[in-house]
Amino acid sequence: MTLSIVWFVVVAFFWTGFFVLEGFDFGVGALHKIVGRTDVERRVAINTIGPVWDGNEVWLIVAGAAMFAAFPPWYATWFSALYLALWLLLAALIIRGVSFEFRGKFDSPAWRSTWSWTLTIGSVLAPLLIGVGLGDLLVGLPIDADGNYTGTFLGLLTPYGLWVGITLLALCLWHGATFLSIRSTGIVLQRAESLQRRLSIPAALLVIVFAIWTYLMVRPGAGGIIALAIPVLAVLVAFALAGAGRDTGPDRSPGAGRTFAATAVAVGGTIAAIFANLYPAVMISTTDDAYTLTVENSSASSYSLTVMTIVAAVMVPLVLAYQGWTYWVFRARVKGPAAPPAVEQTPAG
C-alpha cells in the first residue's frame, strides 16, 4: 500500500469522524427548539453538547487540512468548485458557533429566541451543504484539463448530491435525538425519545435509497458493496432499537446506548461508503474521464507524505485519547425539568 492510498484512507477517516461526532451536535442544535419549549428546556438540550461541540468541529478543519497537504490538486479543484457553497457553509458554521456563545449573554426572550433560530438554521444548513459537496465528488462535476470547474453554482445541485445532503441531514437529526436520549432527563428526554422513533423511518428509507442509487451509479465490486451494506444494516438495527430502554433516571439505559451506537455507525458508514466507492478517484470529471482526479495523480510528493505520516502517527492517537477523556469527564446526564406524570384513563360509565 502506497502512502498516497494511506492518506486517502486518513482523509476519509477524518471526514467520517467529523460526521459521527459533529453529526449529533448538528442534530441537537437543529432540534433544541423542538425538544425544549421553554428557555430552561432549550438550555438543557444545548448544555448536552456544550463541552464538546467545538472540539468535534475541529475534525472538519483537520479533514480539510489533510486534503490540502496530501492531495493539493483535489483540494484546489473541489474547494474552488464549491466556492460559493463554502461561503454559505462558513456563514452557517459561524452563526452556529456565535449562537452558543451569545445566546445566554442577555436575559431577554427576544435576544435568546433570535440566537436559538440562528443555531437551528446553522445546524440544518451545515450537514446539508457538506452532504451535497460530498455527493458531488462521486456523481462528478464538469472539470477541464487544468482542474478547473466549468459549471455554475446551480450545477453543484446535482440530484444525487442533494439526496446525499438530505440523507445526512436526516441522519444527523436522528443521531442528535438519540444523543439527547442518553444525555438528558425529564421532559427533554421524553420528547427526544419520541423524536427518535419518528425520525427512524424517514432516515432509514433515505439511507436505503442512497445505497441503491450509489450501487446503480457506480456498480462497485465486493468492497464497495460491503461499504454500502454497513449503513443499511446499521439503520435497520437502529430502527429496531428505536425507543427501547426508556429511562428517565440518571443512568444511561442499555437500549438508548445501543441505539446511539447504531446511528453512529449509520452516519459514519454513509460517509465511508462514499469514499470507498469513490476510490481510486478523488474527484470525478463529467467532461472527460481523462480529467478525473485520482489518488495517484493528485497526491503530494513522497517526502511530504512521509513527514505527514510520522506526525500523524504521533499526534492523532494523542488527540483521540484527549477527546475520549473529555467525553468521559462530561458523560453525566444534564438535569432538566421533570416530565409531567402520565394521566390514567378512567373507563366511561
Coordinates of C-alpha atoms in Angstrom, one line a residue, residues 31-148:
L31 CA -33.8 20.0 17.4
H32 CA -33.3 22.1 20.5
K33 CA -36.3 24.3 19.9
I34 CA -38.5 21.2 19.4
V35 CA -37.3 19.2 22.5
G36 CA -37.3 22.4 24.5
R37 CA -40.4 24.6 24.6
T38 CA -39.2 26.9 27.4
D39 CA -35.8 28.6 27.7
V40 CA -34.8 26.2 30.5
E41 CA -35.6 23.2 28.5
R42 CA -33.7 24.6 25.5
R43 CA -30.7 25.3 27.7
V44 CA -30.7 21.7 28.9
A45 CA -30.5 20.5 25.3
I46 CA -27.7 22.9 24.4
N47 CA -25.8 22.0 27.5
T48 CA -25.6 18.3 26.5
I49 CA -23.2 19.4 23.7
G50 CA -21.8 22.5 25.3
P51 CA -18.5 20.9 26.4
V52 CA -17.8 19.1 23.2
W53 CA -19.2 20.8 20.1
D54 CA -16.2 23.0 19.4
G55 CA -13.8 20.0 19.7
N56 CA -15.9 18.0 17.4
E57 CA -15.8 20.8 14.8
V58 CA -12.0 20.7 14.7
W59 CA -12.4 17.4 12.8
L60 CA -13.7 19.4 9.8
I61 CA -10.6 21.6 9.9
V62 CA -8.3 18.6 10.1
A63 CA -10.1 16.9 7.2
G64 CA -9.7 20.0 5.0
A65 CA -6.0 20.4 6.1
A66 CA -5.2 16.8 5.3
M67 CA -6.7 17.2 1.8
F68 CA -4.7 20.4 1.3
A69 CA -1.4 18.8 2.4
A70 CA -1.8 15.3 0.9
F71 CA -3.8 16.0 -2.3
P72 CA -3.3 19.7 -3.3
P73 CA -5.0 19.4 -6.8
W74 CA -8.0 17.7 -5.2
Y75 CA -8.3 20.4 -2.6
A76 CA -7.8 23.2 -5.1
T77 CA -10.4 21.8 -7.6
W78 CA -13.1 20.8 -5.1
F79 CA -12.9 23.9 -2.9
S80 CA -12.8 26.2 -5.9
A81 CA -15.8 24.5 -7.4
L82 CA -17.7 24.8 -4.1
Y83 CA -16.5 28.4 -3.6
L84 CA -20.0 30.0 -3.1
A85 CA -21.3 26.9 -1.3
L86 CA -18.3 27.1 1.1
W87 CA -19.2 30.7 1.9
L88 CA -22.7 29.6 2.8
L89 CA -21.2 26.8 4.9
L90 CA -18.8 29.1 6.7
A91 CA -21.7 31.5 7.4
A92 CA -23.7 28.6 8.8
L93 CA -20.9 27.4 11.0
I94 CA -20.1 31.0 12.2
I95 CA -23.6 31.9 13.2
R96 CA -23.9 28.5 14.8
G97 CA -20.8 29.0 16.9
V98 CA -21.7 32.5 17.8
S99 CA -25.1 31.4 18.9
F100 CA -23.7 29.1 21.5
E101 CA -21.7 31.9 23.0
F102 CA -24.2 34.8 22.6
R103 CA -27.5 33.2 23.4
G104 CA -27.1 33.4 27.2
K105 CA -25.5 36.9 27.3
F106 CA -28.7 38.8 28.0
D107 CA -31.8 37.7 29.8
S108 CA -34.2 38.8 27.1
P109 CA -36.7 36.5 25.4
A110 CA -36.3 38.2 22.0
W111 CA -32.5 38.0 22.3
R112 CA -32.5 34.3 23.1
S113 CA -35.1 33.5 20.6
T114 CA -33.1 35.1 17.8
W115 CA -30.0 33.2 18.7
S116 CA -32.0 30.0 19.0
W117 CA -33.2 30.5 15.4
T118 CA -29.6 31.1 14.2
L119 CA -28.4 28.0 16.0
T120 CA -31.2 26.0 14.3
I121 CA -30.6 27.4 10.9
G122 CA -26.8 26.9 11.1
S123 CA -27.2 23.3 12.3
V124 CA -29.5 22.4 9.4
L125 CA -27.6 24.1 6.7
A126 CA -24.1 22.8 7.6
P127 CA -24.8 19.0 7.1
L128 CA -27.0 19.7 4.1
L129 CA -24.3 21.7 2.3
I130 CA -21.4 19.4 3.2
G131 CA -23.5 16.4 2.1
V132 CA -24.2 18.0 -1.3
G133 CA -20.5 18.6 -1.7
L134 CA -19.5 15.0 -0.8
G135 CA -22.2 13.6 -3.1
D136 CA -20.9 15.7 -6.0
L137 CA -17.5 14.0 -5.6
L138 CA -19.0 10.7 -6.5
V139 CA -21.5 11.7 -9.2
G140 CA -19.0 14.0 -10.8
L141 CA -18.7 17.6 -11.9
P142 CA -17.6 19.3 -15.1
I143 CA -13.8 19.7 -14.7
D144 CA -11.4 20.7 -17.5
A145 CA -7.9 19.6 -18.2
D146 CA -6.4 22.2 -15.8
G147 CA -8.6 21.0 -12.9
N148 CA -11.0 24.0 -13.2

